mmCIF file of C-alpha atoms in Angstrom:
data_model
loop_
_atom_site.group_PDB
_atom_site.id
_atom_site.type_symbol
_atom_site.label_atom_id
_atom_site.label_comp_id
_atom_site.label_asym_id
_atom_site.label_seq_id
_atom_site.Cartn_x
_atom_site.Cartn_y
_atom_site.Cartn_z
ATOM 1 C CA MET A 838 -0.354 -0.450 -0.055
ATOM 2 C CA GLU A 839 2.807 2.090 0.100
ATOM 3 C CA THR A 840 4.198 1.609 -3.016
ATOM 4 C CA LEU A 841 0.244 2.805 -4.369
ATOM 5 C CA LYS A 842 0.439 6.381 -2.527
ATOM 6 C CA LYS A 843 4.141 7.080 -4.112
ATOM 7 C CA PHE A 844 2.130 7.459 -7.932
ATOM 8 C CA THR A 845 -0.870 9.436 -6.241
ATOM 9 C CA PHE A 846 0.010 12.018 -8.385
ATOM 10 C CA ILE A 847 -0.345 10.535 -11.905
ATOM 11 C CA SER A 848 -3.648 9.539 -12.352
ATOM 12 C CA PRO A 849 -6.033 12.413 -11.078
ATOM 13 C CA SER A 850 -3.168 14.311 -13.512
ATOM 14 C CA PHE A 851 -3.886 11.709 -16.265
ATOM 15 C CA PHE A 852 -7.948 12.267 -16.060
ATOM 16 C CA THR A 853 -7.421 15.983 -16.119
ATOM 17 C CA ILE A 854 -4.889 16.116 -19.555
ATOM 18 C CA ILE A 855 -7.617 13.664 -21.305
ATOM 19 C CA VAL A 856 -10.312 16.149 -20.528
ATOM 20 C CA ILE A 857 -8.215 18.908 -22.055
ATOM 21 C CA SER A 858 -7.650 16.786 -24.768
ATOM 22 C CA PHE A 859 -11.221 17.048 -26.210
ATOM 23 C CA PHE A 860 -10.739 20.203 -26.613
ATOM 24 C CA MET A 861 -8.472 19.476 -29.245
ATOM 25 C CA SER A 862 -8.932 18.307 -33.195
ATOM 26 C CA PHE A 863 -10.303 14.377 -32.318
ATOM 27 C CA PHE A 864 -10.993 13.603 -35.908
ATOM 28 C CA THR A 865 -9.822 15.176 -39.174
ATOM 29 C CA ARG A 866 -12.716 14.209 -42.624
ATOM 30 C CA GLN A 867 -11.092 13.326 -45.520
ATOM 31 C CA CYS A 868 -11.937 12.584 -48.744
ATOM 32 C CA SER A 869 -9.396 12.339 -51.659
ATOM 33 C CA ASP A 870 -6.884 13.164 -49.041
ATOM 34 C CA LYS A 871 -8.230 16.640 -49.333
ATOM 35 C CA LYS A 872 -9.476 17.516 -45.376
ATOM 36 C CA ILE A 873 -13.369 18.445 -45.446
ATOM 37 C CA MET A 874 -13.065 19.708 -41.497
ATOM 38 C CA THR A 875 -11.433 18.757 -37.918
ATOM 39 C CA ILE A 876 -14.090 17.322 -35.135
ATOM 40 C CA ASN A 877 -13.245 18.458 -32.060
ATOM 41 C CA GLY A 878 -13.771 15.833 -28.985
ATOM 42 C CA ASN A 879 -16.067 18.560 -27.388
ATOM 43 C CA ASP A 880 -18.306 18.981 -30.858
ATOM 44 C CA PHE A 881 -18.933 14.491 -29.910
ATOM 45 C CA VAL A 882 -19.764 15.782 -26.645
ATOM 46 C CA PHE A 883 -22.152 19.028 -26.677
ATOM 47 C CA GLY A 884 -22.943 18.653 -30.432
ATOM 48 C CA LYS A 885 -21.871 21.321 -33.332
ATOM 49 C CA GLU A 886 -23.396 22.367 -36.208
ATOM 50 C CA PHE A 887 -21.182 22.182 -39.899
ATOM 51 C CA LYS A 888 -21.300 24.677 -42.447
ATOM 52 C CA MET A 889 -19.600 22.722 -45.243
ATOM 53 C CA GLN A 890 -18.868 22.841 -48.849
ATOM 54 C CA ASP A 891 -19.814 19.293 -50.587
ATOM 55 C CA PRO A 892 -16.306 18.470 -53.149
ATOM 56 C CA MET A 893 -18.405 17.048 -55.768
ATOM 57 C CA SER A 894 -21.790 19.892 -56.048
ATOM 58 C CA GLY A 895 -19.697 22.550 -54.772
ATOM 59 C CA LYS A 896 -23.107 23.752 -52.664
ATOM 60 C CA VAL A 897 -23.059 24.465 -48.637
ATOM 61 C CA LYS A 898 -24.200 22.008 -47.361
ATOM 62 C CA THR A 899 -25.168 22.309 -42.857
ATOM 63 C CA GLN A 900 -24.214 19.314 -41.232
ATOM 64 C CA LYS A 901 -25.001 18.655 -37.565
ATOM 65 C CA ILE A 902 -23.195 16.382 -35.485
ATOM 66 C CA PRO A 903 -25.512 15.507 -32.022
ATOM 67 C CA PRO A 904 -23.767 15.210 -29.057
ATOM 68 C CA SER A 905 -23.272 11.226 -29.133
ATOM 69 C CA ILE A 906 -23.311 9.152 -25.830
ATOM 70 C CA TRP A 907 -19.970 7.228 -26.617
ATOM 71 C CA ALA A 908 -17.554 10.976 -26.219
ATOM 72 C CA ILE A 909 -19.742 12.278 -23.194
ATOM 73 C CA ILE A 910 -19.200 9.022 -21.328
ATOM 74 C CA PRO A 911 -15.553 9.245 -21.494
ATOM 75 C CA PHE A 912 -15.272 12.547 -20.600
ATOM 76 C CA ALA A 913 -17.781 12.568 -18.042
ATOM 77 C CA LEU A 914 -16.224 9.460 -16.392
ATOM 78 C CA SER A 915 -12.778 11.460 -16.778
ATOM 79 C CA VAL A 916 -14.244 14.412 -14.495
ATOM 80 C CA ILE A 917 -15.519 11.970 -11.900
ATOM 81 C CA GLY A 918 -11.869 10.494 -12.303
ATOM 82 C CA ILE A 919 -10.554 14.031 -11.361
ATOM 83 C CA GLY A 920 -12.886 14.126 -8.394
ATOM 84 C CA ILE A 921 -12.319 10.672 -7.323
ATOM 85 C CA PHE A 922 -8.430 11.790 -5.616
ATOM 86 C CA PHE A 923 -10.340 14.501 -3.442
ATOM 87 C CA ILE A 924 -12.126 11.681 -1.476
ATOM 88 C CA ASN A 925 -10.096 9.735 1.364
ATOM 89 C CA THR A 926 -10.980 5.917 -0.104
ATOM 90 C CA ASN A 927 -8.796 2.963 -0.553
ATOM 91 C CA LEU A 928 -10.639 1.801 -3.218
ATOM 92 C CA LYS A 929 -9.314 5.397 -5.686
ATOM 93 C CA PHE A 930 -7.254 3.500 -7.746
ATOM 94 C CA VAL A 931 -9.220 0.890 -8.772
ATOM 95 C CA ILE A 932 -11.718 2.852 -9.489
ATOM 96 C CA ALA A 933 -9.293 5.540 -11.698
ATOM 97 C CA VAL A 934 -8.954 1.569 -12.994
ATOM 98 C CA VAL A 935 -12.431 0.528 -14.067
ATOM 99 C CA LEU A 936 -13.182 4.435 -15.079
ATOM 100 C CA SER A 937 -10.293 3.960 -17.627
ATOM 101 C CA ILE A 938 -11.365 0.820 -19.150
ATOM 102 C CA VAL A 939 -14.891 2.463 -19.618
ATOM 103 C CA SER A 940 -12.755 4.928 -20.928
ATOM 104 C CA ILE A 941 -11.365 3.143 -23.748
ATOM 105 C CA ILE A 942 -13.785 1.305 -24.281
ATOM 106 C CA SER A 943 -16.060 3.702 -25.391
ATOM 107 C CA LEU A 944 -13.471 5.894 -27.543
ATOM 108 C CA ILE A 945 -13.110 2.149 -29.256
ATOM 109 C CA ILE A 946 -17.135 2.771 -29.865
ATOM 110 C CA LEU A 947 -17.630 6.028 -30.831
ATOM 111 C CA LYS A 948 -14.761 5.565 -33.599
ATOM 112 C CA ASN A 949 -16.074 2.341 -34.966
ATOM 113 C CA ASN A 950 -19.280 3.962 -34.962
ATOM 114 C CA LEU A 951 -18.581 7.381 -36.910
ATOM 115 C CA ASN A 952 -17.016 5.101 -39.340
ATOM 116 C CA SER A 953 -19.700 2.585 -39.904
ATOM 117 C CA GLU A 954 -21.786 5.938 -40.636
ATOM 118 C CA ILE A 955 -18.853 7.873 -43.033
ATOM 119 C CA GLU A 956 -18.094 4.882 -44.922
ATOM 120 C CA GLY A 957 -21.761 4.635 -47.475
ATOM 121 C CA GLN A 958 -21.377 8.781 -47.862
ATOM 122 C CA GLY A 959 -18.763 8.390 -50.389
ATOM 123 C CA GLY A 960 -21.654 7.120 -52.887
ATOM 124 C CA GLY A 961 -19.134 4.593 -54.129
ATOM 125 C CA MET A 962 -17.103 7.309 -56.219
ATOM 126 C CA VAL A 963 -15.258 8.243 -54.141
ATOM 127 C CA SER A 964 -13.424 7.504 -50.793
ATOM 128 C CA ILE A 965 -14.001 9.479 -47.303
ATOM 129 C CA GLU A 966 -12.612 8.480 -44.345
ATOM 130 C CA LEU A 967 -12.051 9.932 -40.568
ATOM 131 C CA VAL A 968 -8.907 10.377 -39.642
ATOM 132 C CA PRO A 969 -7.667 10.394 -35.638
ATOM 133 C CA GLN A 970 -5.982 13.080 -34.643
ATOM 134 C CA ILE A 971 -3.705 14.069 -31.749
ATOM 135 C CA GLY A 972 -6.850 15.151 -29.058
ATOM 136 C CA TYR A 973 -8.047 11.730 -29.479
ATOM 137 C CA TYR A 974 -4.515 9.529 -29.035
ATOM 138 C CA ILE A 975 -3.793 11.802 -26.358
ATOM 139 C CA SER A 976 -6.900 10.216 -24.659
ATOM 140 C CA MET A 977 -6.741 6.886 -25.844
ATOM 141 C CA ILE A 978 -2.802 7.048 -24.128
ATOM 142 C CA GLY A 979 -4.045 9.101 -20.826
ATOM 143 C CA LEU A 980 -6.597 6.502 -20.476
#
């Protein structure tokens, strides 16, 4: 138990970094290696409306990204993870591990859901892909 007390600074700082990473770019949407738009993690948590130009027709379209439960879960659990270390309990490291595992699973599901939504949007003519960015990678590594 004494060795665990040496690492008490690690988990709250990691959870803080994860919360900050949600304000960084999470994914870039690309069409034939041309960046269409960049989406932050907080766009998935709170939802956002984008105006973007259709690469095929040139018309401006409005696209709404609704809040995703798979992004809300790791964001909320990271905030809870920060707070858990202010509570005096011996289980805080076990709780931190459980919060991290659930958050990692949620982020993987978020990426897979987004990839499956984007697959059919090219109409078979162009390839539209979702490329993870620094915020996504920091949140995955930090957990």
